[in-house]
Short mmCIF file of C-alpha atoms in Angstrom, two decimals:
data_model
loop_
_atom_site.label_atom_id
_atom_site.label_comp_id
_atom_site.label_asym_id
_atom_site.label_seq_id
_atom_site.Cartn_x
_atom_site.Cartn_y
_atom_site.Cartn_z
CA UNK A 72 -59.14 27.36 -120.38
CA UNK A 73 -56.35 24.90 -120.56
CA UNK A 74 -55.55 22.35 -118.36
CA UNK A 75 -52.26 24.30 -116.02
CA UNK A 76 -55.28 26.54 -115.27
CA UNK A 77 -57.76 24.08 -114.11
CA UNK A 78 -55.35 22.85 -112.48
CA UNK A 79 -54.06 26.02 -111.06
CA UNK A 80 -57.65 26.73 -109.64
CA UNK A 81 -58.54 23.16 -107.59
CA UNK A 82 -54.76 24.10 -106.32
CA UNK A 83 -55.91 26.94 -104.84
CA UNK A 84 -59.56 25.87 -104.56
CA UNK A 85 -57.91 22.32 -102.30
CA UNK A 86 -55.77 25.19 -99.61
CA UNK A 87 -58.47 28.63 -99.86
CA UNK A 88 -61.02 25.90 -98.47
CA UNK A 89 -57.78 25.29 -94.95
CA UNK A 90 -57.59 28.82 -95.15
CA UNK A 91 -61.05 29.38 -94.92
CA UNK A 92 -61.36 27.11 -92.00
CA UNK A 93 -58.85 28.48 -90.20
CA UNK A 94 -60.07 32.42 -90.25
CA UNK A 95 -63.42 30.92 -89.60
CA UNK A 96 -62.59 30.26 -86.03
CA UNK A 97 -60.69 33.64 -86.25
CA UNK A 98 -64.21 35.70 -87.59
CA UNK A 99 -66.30 33.47 -85.02
CA UNK A 100 -64.22 34.42 -82.51
CA UNK A 101 -64.70 38.14 -83.08
CA UNK A 102 -68.07 37.45 -83.67
CA UNK A 103 -68.56 37.16 -80.44
CA UNK A 104 -65.97 38.68 -78.15
CA UNK A 105 -65.96 41.71 -80.71
CA UNK A 106 -61.38 40.75 -80.80
CA UNK A 107 -59.31 40.24 -82.96
CA UNK A 108 -57.16 36.94 -82.12
CA UNK A 109 -54.12 38.21 -82.82
CA UNK A 110 -52.53 34.40 -81.42
CA UNK A 111 -54.56 33.00 -84.20
CA UNK A 112 -51.16 31.96 -86.49
CA UNK A 113 -49.36 30.56 -83.52
CA UNK A 114 -51.93 28.78 -82.04
CA UNK A 115 -52.03 27.00 -86.42
CA UNK A 116 -48.28 26.43 -85.47
CA UNK A 117 -49.33 24.63 -81.74
CA UNK A 118 -51.92 23.04 -83.90
CA UNK A 119 -48.90 22.15 -86.76
CA UNK A 120 -46.98 20.61 -83.64
CA UNK A 121 -49.16 18.82 -82.24
CA UNK A 122 -49.43 16.62 -84.98
CA UNK A 123 -46.09 16.28 -85.43
CA UNK A 124 -44.79 14.78 -82.23
CA UNK A 125 -47.89 12.38 -81.37
CA UNK A 126 -47.53 11.43 -85.18
CA UNK A 127 -43.85 10.80 -85.04
CA UNK A 128 -44.28 9.86 -81.15
CA UNK A 129 -46.58 7.07 -81.95
CA UNK A 130 -45.70 6.28 -85.12
CA UNK A 131 -49.07 6.97 -86.83
CA UNK A 132 -51.05 8.26 -88.98
CA UNK A 133 -50.86 12.73 -89.09
CA UNK A 134 -55.25 12.19 -90.18
CA UNK A 135 -55.05 10.07 -86.62
CA UNK A 136 -52.95 12.19 -84.89
CA UNK A 137 -54.58 15.47 -85.78
CA UNK A 138 -57.71 14.75 -83.39
CA UNK A 139 -55.26 15.34 -81.19
CA UNK A 140 -54.58 17.96 -82.16
CA UNK A 141 -58.51 19.27 -82.26
CA UNK A 142 -58.13 18.84 -79.17
CA UNK A 143 -55.17 20.28 -77.82
CA UNK A 144 -55.96 23.49 -79.14
CA UNK A 145 -60.22 23.52 -77.73
CA UNK A 146 -58.58 23.56 -74.67
CA UNK A 147 -55.66 26.02 -75.30
CA UNK A 148 -58.70 28.45 -76.73
CA UNK A 149 -60.89 27.61 -73.54
CA UNK A 150 -58.02 28.55 -71.06
CA UNK A 151 -57.36 31.08 -72.57
CA UNK A 152 -60.46 32.69 -72.60
CA UNK A 153 -61.95 31.65 -69.78
CA UNK A 154 -58.19 32.33 -67.67
CA UNK A 155 -56.46 35.26 -69.11
CA UNK A 156 -58.86 37.34 -71.69
CA UNK A 157 -62.15 37.50 -69.24
CA UNK A 158 -60.53 38.55 -66.32
CA UNK A 159 -59.67 42.01 -68.27
CA UNK A 160 -62.79 41.91 -70.10
CA UNK A 161 -63.35 45.29 -68.32
CA UNK A 162 -60.37 46.09 -70.15
CA UNK A 163 -61.07 48.78 -73.76
CA UNK A 164 -60.49 45.95 -76.41
CA UNK A 165 -57.02 46.62 -77.74
CA UNK A 166 -55.47 45.65 -74.10
CA UNK A 167 -58.17 42.59 -74.96
CA UNK A 168 -56.20 42.38 -78.73
CA UNK A 169 -52.41 43.14 -77.08
CA UNK A 170 -53.72 40.12 -74.66
CA UNK A 171 -53.33 37.95 -77.63
CA UNK A 172 -49.87 39.60 -79.41
CA UNK A 173 -48.54 38.32 -75.55
CA UNK A 174 -49.60 34.63 -76.00
CA UNK A 175 -48.45 34.74 -80.18
CA UNK A 176 -45.43 35.35 -78.78
CA UNK A 177 -45.22 33.28 -76.27
CA UNK A 178 -46.62 29.85 -77.34
CA UNK A 179 -43.32 30.69 -80.59
CA UNK A 180 -41.43 30.94 -78.37
CA UNK A 181 -42.36 28.35 -76.35
CA UNK A 182 -42.67 26.43 -79.73
CA UNK A 183 -39.20 27.34 -80.48
CA UNK A 184 -37.44 26.57 -77.10
CA UNK A 185 -38.96 23.07 -77.16
CA UNK A 186 -38.49 22.52 -80.93
CA UNK A 187 -35.53 24.51 -81.87
CA UNK A 188 -35.80 27.50 -85.46
CA UNK A 189 -35.19 24.11 -87.69
CA UNK A 190 -37.31 22.83 -90.20
CA UNK A 191 -39.80 19.55 -89.19
CA UNK A 192 -40.55 17.62 -92.77
CA UNK A 193 -43.92 14.79 -91.76
CA UNK A 194 -42.93 11.68 -94.01
CA UNK A 195 -46.82 10.72 -95.27
CA UNK A 196 -47.13 7.56 -95.97
CA UNK A 197 -51.13 6.88 -95.87
CA UNK A 198 -50.58 7.64 -99.69
CA UNK A 199 -48.94 7.17 -102.94
CA UNK A 200 -48.54 9.70 -104.96
CA UNK A 201 -50.25 12.02 -106.51
CA UNK A 202 -53.99 11.22 -107.90
CA UNK A 203 -53.91 11.61 -112.30
CA UNK A 204 -57.20 13.00 -113.73
CA UNK A 205 -56.50 12.47 -117.30
CA UNK A 206 -53.59 16.07 -117.63
CA UNK A 207 -54.36 16.98 -113.92
CA UNK A 208 -52.90 15.99 -110.95
CA UNK A 209 -53.94 15.97 -107.41
CA UNK A 210 -51.96 15.53 -104.86
CA UNK A 211 -54.16 13.33 -102.45
CA UNK A 212 -52.57 14.96 -99.46
CA UNK A 213 -54.52 18.91 -100.36
CA UNK A 214 -57.59 16.85 -101.17
CA UNK A 215 -58.33 14.95 -97.30
CA UNK A 216 -57.71 18.51 -96.08
CA UNK A 217 -60.94 19.15 -98.29
CA UNK A 218 -62.98 16.88 -96.96
CA UNK A 219 -62.14 17.48 -94.27
CA UNK A 220 -62.69 21.17 -93.86
CA UNK A 221 -65.87 19.78 -95.31
CA UNK A 222 -66.86 17.52 -92.44
CA UNK A 223 -65.21 19.79 -89.64
CA UNK A 224 -67.51 22.85 -91.26
CA UNK A 225 -70.87 21.25 -91.53
CA UNK A 226 -70.22 19.91 -86.63
CA UNK A 227 -69.97 23.84 -86.11
CA UNK A 228 -72.58 24.65 -88.26
CA UNK A 229 -74.93 21.47 -86.59
CA UNK A 230 -73.00 23.00 -82.72
CA UNK A 231 -73.92 27.03 -83.25
CA UNK A 232 -77.40 26.14 -84.73
CA UNK A 233 -79.17 22.70 -83.20
CA UNK A 234 -77.14 22.13 -79.93
CA UNK A 235 -77.85 24.50 -76.63
CA UNK A 236 -74.71 25.63 -75.70
CA UNK A 237 -73.90 26.97 -80.06
CA UNK A 238 -77.02 28.59 -80.05
CA UNK A 239 -76.43 30.81 -76.58
CA UNK A 240 -72.96 30.96 -78.38
CA UNK A 241 -75.32 32.94 -81.56
CA UNK A 242 -77.77 34.91 -80.05
CA UNK A 243 -74.30 36.16 -77.23
CA UNK A 244 -72.94 37.40 -80.84
CA UNK A 245 -75.85 38.97 -81.47
CA UNK A 246 -76.78 40.64 -78.54
CA UNK A 247 -75.07 40.61 -74.89
CA UNK A 248 -77.04 41.82 -73.18
CA UNK A 249 -80.14 39.98 -74.41
CA UNK A 250 -78.18 36.93 -73.51
CA UNK A 251 -77.62 37.70 -69.66
CA UNK A 252 -81.10 38.23 -69.86
CA UNK A 253 -82.53 34.71 -70.27
CA UNK A 254 -79.40 33.02 -68.26
CA UNK A 255 -77.14 33.03 -70.67
CA UNK A 256 -73.54 32.54 -68.34
CA UNK A 257 -71.17 35.23 -71.58
CA UNK A 258 -68.46 33.61 -69.13
CA UNK A 259 -68.88 30.06 -70.78
CA UNK A 260 -70.57 30.72 -73.13
CA UNK A 261 -66.96 32.92 -74.82
CA UNK A 262 -64.73 29.95 -73.67
CA UNK A 263 -66.51 28.05 -74.92
CA UNK A 264 -66.42 29.86 -79.21
CA UNK A 265 -63.31 30.58 -78.07
CA UNK A 266 -62.13 27.40 -78.07
CA UNK A 267 -64.08 26.59 -81.29
CA UNK A 268 -62.03 28.99 -83.29
CA UNK A 269 -59.15 27.71 -81.09
CA UNK A 270 -59.46 24.37 -83.00
CA UNK A 271 -60.47 25.79 -86.61
CA UNK A 272 -57.31 27.09 -87.13
CA UNK A 273 -55.57 24.14 -84.83
CA UNK A 274 -57.10 21.38 -87.53
CA UNK A 275 -56.28 23.43 -90.24
CA UNK A 276 -52.39 23.77 -89.40
CA UNK A 277 -52.84 20.17 -88.29
CA UNK A 278 -53.70 19.30 -91.63
CA UNK A 279 -51.42 22.05 -93.66
CA UNK A 280 -48.45 19.48 -91.17
CA UNK A 281 -47.69 16.81 -94.33
CA UNK A 282 -47.71 19.25 -96.67
CA UNK A 283 -45.32 22.33 -96.20
CA UNK A 284 -41.94 21.94 -93.24
CA UNK A 285 -42.60 24.07 -90.35
CA UNK A 286 -40.97 25.90 -88.03
CA UNK A 287 -42.30 27.97 -85.07
CA UNK A 288 -42.87 31.10 -86.59
CA UNK A 289 -44.37 29.64 -89.64
CA UNK A 290 -47.73 30.74 -88.25
CA UNK A 291 -46.80 34.16 -89.02
CA UNK A 292 -48.07 33.91 -92.22
CA UNK A 293 -51.32 32.36 -91.38
CA UNK A 294 -52.64 34.76 -89.01
CA UNK A 295 -52.27 37.78 -91.49
CA UNK A 296 -53.94 35.30 -94.16
CA UNK A 297 -56.28 34.78 -91.77
CA UNK A 298 -57.09 38.41 -91.57
CA UNK A 299 -57.56 39.44 -94.25
CA UNK A 300 -59.88 35.93 -95.38
CA UNK A 301 -62.20 36.63 -92.39
CA UNK A 302 -62.27 41.01 -92.89
CA UNK A 303 -62.92 40.32 -97.13
CA UNK A 304 -66.06 37.54 -95.43
CA UNK A 305 -67.28 40.94 -93.13
CA UNK A 306 -65.39 40.01 -89.66
CA UNK A 307 -68.26 38.22 -87.33
CA UNK A 308 -69.63 36.51 -90.72
CA UNK A 309 -69.03 32.61 -91.13
CA UNK A 310 -70.62 31.81 -94.16
CA UNK A 311 -68.26 35.27 -95.72
CA UNK A 312 -65.21 33.88 -93.78
CA UNK A 313 -65.73 30.20 -95.71
CA UNK A 314 -65.72 32.24 -99.66
CA UNK A 315 -63.33 34.20 -98.44
CA UNK A 316 -61.12 31.02 -97.99
CA UNK A 317 -61.26 30.04 -101.14
CA UNK A 318 -61.64 33.39 -103.27
CA UNK A 319 -58.36 34.33 -101.68
CA UNK A 320 -56.84 30.87 -101.74
CA UNK A 321 -58.22 31.11 -106.09
CA UNK A 322 -56.48 34.28 -106.72
CA UNK A 323 -53.07 32.82 -105.02
CA UNK A 324 -52.82 30.07 -107.27
CA UNK A 325 -54.14 31.90 -110.13
CA UNK A 326 -51.98 34.62 -110.08
CA UNK A 327 -48.98 32.29 -109.28
CA UNK A 328 -49.63 30.61 -112.56
CA UNK A 329 -49.60 33.18 -114.72
CA UNK A 330 -46.83 35.91 -113.03
CA UNK A 331 -45.10 33.70 -110.59
CA UNK A 332 -45.41 32.49 -107.10
CA UNK A 333 -43.52 35.27 -105.45
CA UNK A 334 -46.48 37.68 -107.31
CA UNK A 335 -49.34 35.66 -105.19
CA UNK A 336 -49.15 37.76 -101.69
CA UNK A 337 -48.65 41.19 -103.47
CA UNK A 338 -51.95 40.44 -105.76
CA UNK A 339 -53.85 39.06 -102.64
CA UNK A 340 -53.45 42.53 -100.39
CA UNK A 341 -53.56 44.23 -103.89
CA UNK A 342 -57.29 42.81 -103.67
CA UNK A 343 -57.94 43.25 -100.79
CA UNK A 344 -57.18 46.79 -100.17
CA UNK A 345 -59.16 47.67 -102.97
CA UNK A 346 -62.42 45.73 -101.83
CA UNK A 347 -61.68 47.70 -98.74
CA UNK A 348 -61.49 51.19 -100.84
CA UNK A 349 -64.81 49.72 -102.83
CA UNK A 350 -67.00 48.19 -99.90
CA UNK A 351 -64.76 49.28 -96.84
CA UNK A 352 -67.11 46.07 -94.37
CA UNK A 353 -65.81 43.75 -96.33
CA UNK A 354 -67.53 41.26 -99.39
CA UNK A 355 -70.42 39.82 -97.06
CA UNK A 356 -69.79 42.41 -94.70
CA UNK A 357 -72.58 43.99 -93.16
CA UNK A 358 -73.05 48.10 -93.40
CA UNK A 359 -72.80 49.63 -89.97
CA UNK A 360 -76.40 49.59 -90.13
CA UNK A 361 -77.62 49.56 -85.50
CA UNK A 362 -79.99 47.15 -84.39
CA UNK A 363 -82.80 48.55 -82.97
CA UNK B 32 -92.21 39.25 -53.91
CA UNK B 33 -90.51 41.96 -54.55
CA UNK B 34 -88.49 44.08 -51.80
CA UNK B 35 -85.93 46.80 -52.62
CA UNK B 36 -84.18 48.00 -49.05
CA UNK B 37 -82.54 51.46 -49.76
CA UNK B 38 -80.76 50.60 -52.85
CA UNK B 39 -77.80 53.16 -54.31
CA UNK B 40 -76.85 52.55 -58.07
CA UNK B 41 -74.31 53.92 -59.93
CA UNK B 42 -72.76 54.83 -62.72
CA UNK B 43 -68.61 55.21 -63.42
CA UNK B 44 -68.20 57.97 -60.92
CA UNK B 45 -72.13 59.22 -60.82
CA UNK B 46 -75.24 58.69 -58.33
CA UNK B 47 -77.93 57.84 -60.61
CA UNK B 48 -80.39 56.01 -57.98
CA UNK B 49 -80.41 57.10 -54.44
CA UNK B 50 -82.28 55.36 -51.66
CA UNK B 51 -84.73 54.20 -53.36
CA UNK B 52 -86.61 51.72 -51.59
CA UNK B 53 -89.67 49.34 -52.80
CA UNK B 54 -92.24 46.58 -52.78
CA UNK B 55 -94.44 44.32 -55.60
CA UNK B 56 -96.57 42.46 -53.81
CA UNK B 57 -97.52 38.63 -55.01
CA UNK B 58 -98.73 39.32 -58.66
CA UNK B 59 -99.89 43.29 -58.57
CA UNK B 60 -98.90 45.11 -61.20
CA UNK B 61 -96.47 48.69 -60.28
CA UNK B 62 -96.07 51.06 -62.49
CA UNK B 63 -92.22 52.70 -62.16
CA UNK B 64 -93.02 56.66 -63.78
CA UNK B 65 -90.89 59.75 -63.96
CA UNK B 66 -90.12 61.68 -67.22
CA UNK B 67 -86.81 60.70 -69.27
CA UNK B 68 -83.79 60.35 -67.86
CA UNK B 69 -84.78 59.91 -63.74
CA UNK B 70 -83.03 56.32 -63.54
CA UNK B 71 -86.15 54.02 -63.72
CA UNK B 72 -84.17 51.98 -66.34
CA UNK B 73 -81.11 52.57 -65.07
CA UNK B 74 -83.00 50.19 -60.94
CA UNK B 75 -84.54 47.71 -63.49
CA UNK B 76 -81.58 46.86 -65.09
CA UNK B 77 -80.26 46.67 -61.23
CA UNK B 78 -82.47 43.78 -60.40
CA UNK B 79 -81.54 41.67 -63.11
CA UNK B 80 -77.75 42.25 -62.97
CA UNK B 81 -76.93 44.26 -65.43
CA UNK B 82 -75.54 47.44 -63.18
CA UNK B 83 -74.05 46.85 -60.54
CA UNK B 84 -75.44 47.47 -57.13
CA UNK B 85 -73.79 50.05 -54.85
CA UNK B 86 -75.37 49.38 -51.61
CA UNK B 87 -79.23 48.34 -50.59
CA UNK B 88 -80.47 45.19 -50.96
CA UNK B 89 -82.82 43.53 -52.28
CA UNK B 90 -85.43 41.01 -51.02
CA UNK B 91 -86.93 38.20 -54.00
CA UNK B 92 -89.70 35.61 -51.75
CA UNK B 93 -87.55 37.21 -48.58
CA UNK B 94 -84.47 35.36 -49.82
CA UNK B 95 -82.43 37.70 -50.47
CA UNK B 96 -80.34 38.06 -53.44
CA UNK B 97 -78.69 41.38 -53.73
CA UNK B 98 -74.68 39.92 -55.12
CA UNK B 99 -76.37 37.17 -57.57
CA UNK B 100 -75.49 37.12 -60.60
CA UNK B 101 -77.54 38.43 -63.90
CA UNK B 102 -78.17 34.12 -64.99
CA UNK B 103 -79.04 33.23 -60.88
CA UNK B 104 -81.62 36.07 -60.67
CA UNK B 105 -82.75 34.71 -64.07
CA UNK B 106 -83.27 31.15 -62.03
CA UNK B 107 -84.63 32.70 -59.24
CA UNK B 108 -88.04 34.22 -62.15
CA UNK B 109 -87.14 37.21 -62.49
CA UNK B 110 -87.17 38.24 -67.21
CA UNK B 111 -86.45 41.24 -68.12
CA UNK B 112 -87.37 42.83 -70.50
CA UNK B 113 -85.08 45.37 -71.68
CA UNK B 114 -85.43 49.24 -73.21
CA UNK B 115 -85.00 48.32 -76.37
CA UNK B 116 -86.33 44.75 -76.79
CA UNK B 117 -82.44 43.13 -77.27
CA UNK B 118 -83.54 40.51 -79.35
CA UNK B 119 -80.93 38.53 -81.65
CA UNK B 120 -82.01 40.17 -85.16
CA UNK B 121 -80.35 37.61 -87.17
CA UNK B 122 -82.74 34.61 -85.51
CA UNK B 123 -85.74 33.71 -86.77
CA UNK B 124 -88.84 34.77 -84.37
CA UNK B 125 -89.41 31.32 -83.01
CA UNK B 126 -85.19 31.40 -83.05
CA UNK B 127 -85.57 34.48 -80.85
CA UNK B 128 -88.77 32.49 -77.99
CA UNK B 129 -87.30 29.16 -77.72
CA UNK B 130 -84.25 31.21 -76.27
CA UNK B 131 -86.15 32.24 -73.72
CA UNK B 132 -86.33 28.48 -72.48
CA UNK B 133 -82.86 28.75 -71.89
CA UNK B 134 -82.55 29.13 -67.99
CA UNK B 135 -82.59 25.77 -65.96
CA UNK B 136 -86.19 26.77 -64.49
CA UNK B 137 -88.29 27.16 -67.12
CA UNK B 138 -86.43 23.72 -70.00
CA UNK B 139 -89.28 21.52 -68.46
CA UNK B 140 -91.77 24.43 -69.91
CA UNK B 141 -90.73 24.55 -72.50
CA UNK B 142 -94.08 23.07 -74.35
CA UNK B 143 -96.74 24.42 -71.51
CA UNK B 144 -95.57 27.49 -72.03
CA UNK B 145 -94.67 27.76 -75.43
CA UNK B 146 -98.57 27.28 -76.17
CA UNK B 147 -98.90 29.68 -73.95
CA UNK B 148 -97.39 32.73 -75.70
CA UNK B 149 -99.51 31.72 -78.57
CA UNK B 150 -102.49 32.47 -76.43
CA UNK B 151 -101.85 36.17 -75.80
CA UNK B 152 -99.51 36.68 -79.10
CA UNK B 153 -101.99 34.35 -81.57
CA UNK B 154 -99.84 36.66 -84.88
CA UNK B 155 -96.98 35.63 -83.95
CA UNK B 156 -97.88 32.13 -85.94
CA UNK B 157 -97.47 33.55 -88.59
CA UNK B 158 -94.29 34.84 -88.50
CA UNK B 159 -91.97 31.61 -87.07
CA UNK B 160 -89.51 31.21 -89.74
CA UNK B 161 -88.65 35.08 -90.23
CA UNK B 162 -85.48 37.06 -89.04
CA UNK B 163 -86.60 39.34 -85.96
CA UNK B 164 -84.60 42.56 -87.00
CA UNK B 165 -87.26 42.36 -89.96
CA UNK B 166 -90.39 42.82 -88.10
CA UNK B 167 -91.60 45.96 -87.41
CA UNK B 168 -91.45 48.27 -84.05
CA UNK B 169 -94.95 46.19 -82.45
CA UNK B 170 -93.81 42.61 -83.64
CA UNK B 171 -90.42 43.11 -82.02
CA UNK B 172 -92.64 43.54 -79.16
CA UNK B 173 -94.31 40.55 -79.29
CA UNK B 174 -91.56 38.35 -79.65
CA UNK B 175 -89.31 40.22 -76.99
CA UNK B 176 -91.73 39.42 -74.27
CA UNK B 177 -92.87 35.74 -75.87
CA UNK B 178 -89.34 35.22 -75.23
CA UNK B 179 -89.32 35.82 -71.57
CA UNK B 180 -92.67 34.42 -71.23
CA UNK B 181 -90.76 31.38 -72.26
CA UNK B 182 -88.39 32.03 -69.24
CA UNK B 183 -90.96 31.29 -66.86
CA UNK B 184 -91.13 34.27 -64.70
CA UNK B 185 -92.43 34.54 -61.69
CA UNK B 186 -92.05 38.22 -61.68
CA UNK B 187 -91.70 40.17 -64.64
CA UNK B 188 -89.93 43.90 -65.30
CA UNK B 189 -90.41 45.63 -68.62
CA UNK B 190 -88.46 48.37 -68.99
CA UNK B 191 -90.18 50.84 -71.38
CA UNK B 192 -92.45 48.67 -73.35
CA UNK B 193 -93.99 51.68 -75.38
CA UNK B 194 -91.28 52.99 -77.35
CA UNK B 195 -92.03 53.61 -80.48
CA UNK B 196 -95.19 51.53 -80.67
CA UNK B 197 -97.60 52.80 -81.82
CA UNK B 198 -101.13 53.57 -80.56
CA UNK B 199 -103.14 50.57 -81.91
CA UNK B 200 -99.79 48.44 -80.79
CA UNK B 201 -99.40 49.79 -77.57
CA UNK B 202 -102.70 49.13 -76.81
CA UNK B 203 -102.76 45.43 -77.77
CA UNK B 204 -99.14 45.20 -76.06
CA UNK B 205 -100.90 46.70 -72.02
CA UNK B 206 -103.27 43.79 -72.76
CA UNK B 207 -101.26 41.61 -73.28
CA UNK B 208 -99.49 42.36 -70.06
CA UNK B 209 -102.54 42.61 -67.99
CA UNK B 210 -103.75 38.75 -69.73
CA UNK B 211 -100.22 37.42 -68.58
CA UNK B 212 -100.52 39.37 -64.52
CA UNK B 213 -103.89 37.28 -64.42
CA UNK B 214 -102.18 33.87 -64.78
CA UNK B 215 -100.70 35.75 -61.31
CA UNK B 216 -97.06 37.00 -62.62
CA UNK B 217 -96.02 40.28 -61.28
CA UNK B 218 -95.25 42.92 -63.36
CA UNK B 219 -93.26 45.63 -61.57
CA UNK B 220 -93.52 48.25 -65.61
CA UNK B 221 -91.95 51.47 -66.07
CA UNK B 222 -93.58 53.68 -68.44
CA UNK B 223 -93.22 57.32 -69.36
CA UNK B 224 -96.83 56.23 -71.12
CA UNK B 225 -98.00 57.85 -67.94
CA UNK B 226 -102.22 58.69 -68.38
CA UNK B 227 -102.71 53.91 -69.70
CA UNK B 228 -100.45 52.17 -67.28
CA UNK B 229 -101.42 53.72 -64.20
CA UNK B 230 -105.06 52.51 -65.39
CA UNK B 231 -103.29 49.24 -65.50
CA UNK B 232 -100.74 49.57 -62.19
CA UNK B 233 -102.28 48.29 -58.31
CA UNK B 234 -99.39 50.94 -57.59
CA UNK B 235 -97.13 52.90 -59.01
CA UNK B 236 -93.73 54.99 -57.94
CA UNK B 237 -92.58 58.12 -59.12
CA UNK B 238 -88.78 59.29 -59.73
CA UNK B 239 -87.88 62.46 -59.38
CA UNK B 240 -83.53 62.64 -60.24
CA UNK B 241 -82.91 58.58 -59.01
CA UNK B 242 -85.46 59.01 -55.54
CA UNK B 243 -88.67 57.72 -55.17
CA UNK B 244 -90.65 60.63 -55.31
CA UNK B 245 -94.14 59.65 -54.52
CA UNK B 246 -95.63 56.51 -54.34
CA UNK B 247 -99.31 54.99 -53.87
CA UNK B 248 -101.88 53.65 -55.16
CA UNK B 249 -102.30 54.24 -58.77
CA UNK B 250 -105.75 54.58 -58.59
CA UNK B 251 -104.83 58.05 -56.45
CA UNK B 252 -101.61 59.31 -58.52
CA UNK B 253 -104.35 59.01 -61.36
CA UNK B 254 -106.98 60.72 -59.92
CA UNK B 255 -105.19 63.86 -58.23
CA UNK B 256 -104.66 66.15 -61.13
CA UNK B 257 -102.39 68.33 -58.77
CA UNK B 258 -99.19 65.12 -57.56
CA UNK B 259 -99.55 64.69 -61.47
CA UNK B 260 -98.55 68.01 -62.03
CA UNK B 261 -95.76 67.79 -60.12
CA UNK B 262 -94.29 64.57 -59.97
CA UNK B 263 -95.02 63.62 -63.80
CA UNK B 264 -95.19 66.75 -65.46
CA UNK B 265 -98.58 65.98 -66.96
#
């Protein structure tokens, strides 16, 4: 294996981690509410602009501004679920889905109105140049992004598996009526779950801000990517989303190395369709077996 | 402790429960019997607010609880083991049981209730780490009842607990229910296994087409072949 191949593999893994975090949020929201959040990409962009604004106006590192983005996005997700989606929780799910699409357009156009469609680039001075390991060079921004993804994922794991509210969220995703009968207030767990899902995509956006030039509709690309990753992982399966995120990142990067960047998306989506043809519930999806 | 007065429950535009009145006295076992599709499940779901009440009143210990939400009903101490059990299949047995103690009323008594669960179902101790989805029907029913005990019930509602269970598992479950009742917990149980439930119950109500067709002492109903034939079809 030559060094460039390894370099591409490494880059793909690091970026895949960021995709994985955003997709984890989408999958969590689906697992609990059974709706696909079409505002996921737009929320990611909000996270990007939150970091950009806080970092440039206060002159602080984007990695500190990230905390602000995380809090903002949690609040945004909580509010959207509590004040909008919950109000139509008896409506058919496709109507709830359209509501998230409406939210996406409002967020995107709000960003367009405030920040203009121009590209914005954050100048990061936290690091001096790439890290060289022999022939391999690692972007410190991507390395830090990956490390933050690991930490955030671990924290979300602890919240979901060890805390009262986290266990209630998991209970709701497995049997809503069973959860109600134990005194769990579905409205609250839904809002917290949506908040955590939004926080994931917001942090992913925040981590991409030092790497990419940002513009208000940037989230659309990631919306589709998150969707593909979450489906590959089996909608609602959090570990599946993490592993699929890495896979998509690696496939994208290796295709770019072997065939050129313009082939990346084509390969990812072709692989997506092929996998679904062979395994319709996704790589790690449970089959549609009914629980009894 | 529970008093239902002239209750009506609709599902969609269909009137399922019509003018049902029913009482559960302190520490009593009340059986709700009748064939499938007569409205037993709709009625008990309405008590736990999984179905909404159209009209009529529900009182618990003298307090009007008709308009309370599902979580408030739980906090009052009315806990239901639903039809089909509705466990959390990907959670382990112990996690399922612990979820029962989610209600505020149960948090301080969690340890005590868990000990009580193990005296009722000592078998559970050996399967605490297993995922609930992999258990047999009888084992799942034990977990479901254990989960409800963790919520510190004053009134326990059991909806068709013997469905899908082997005769041995059914027998064991009825024994467990009697044991739980002896600790002072009121029981409202719906059953198709009429013979067995009438032996255990104090009072019985037979439902037909969403109405109470017959009520009385369980032993009287069990003894009267004519009544059984007419209302229960056995």
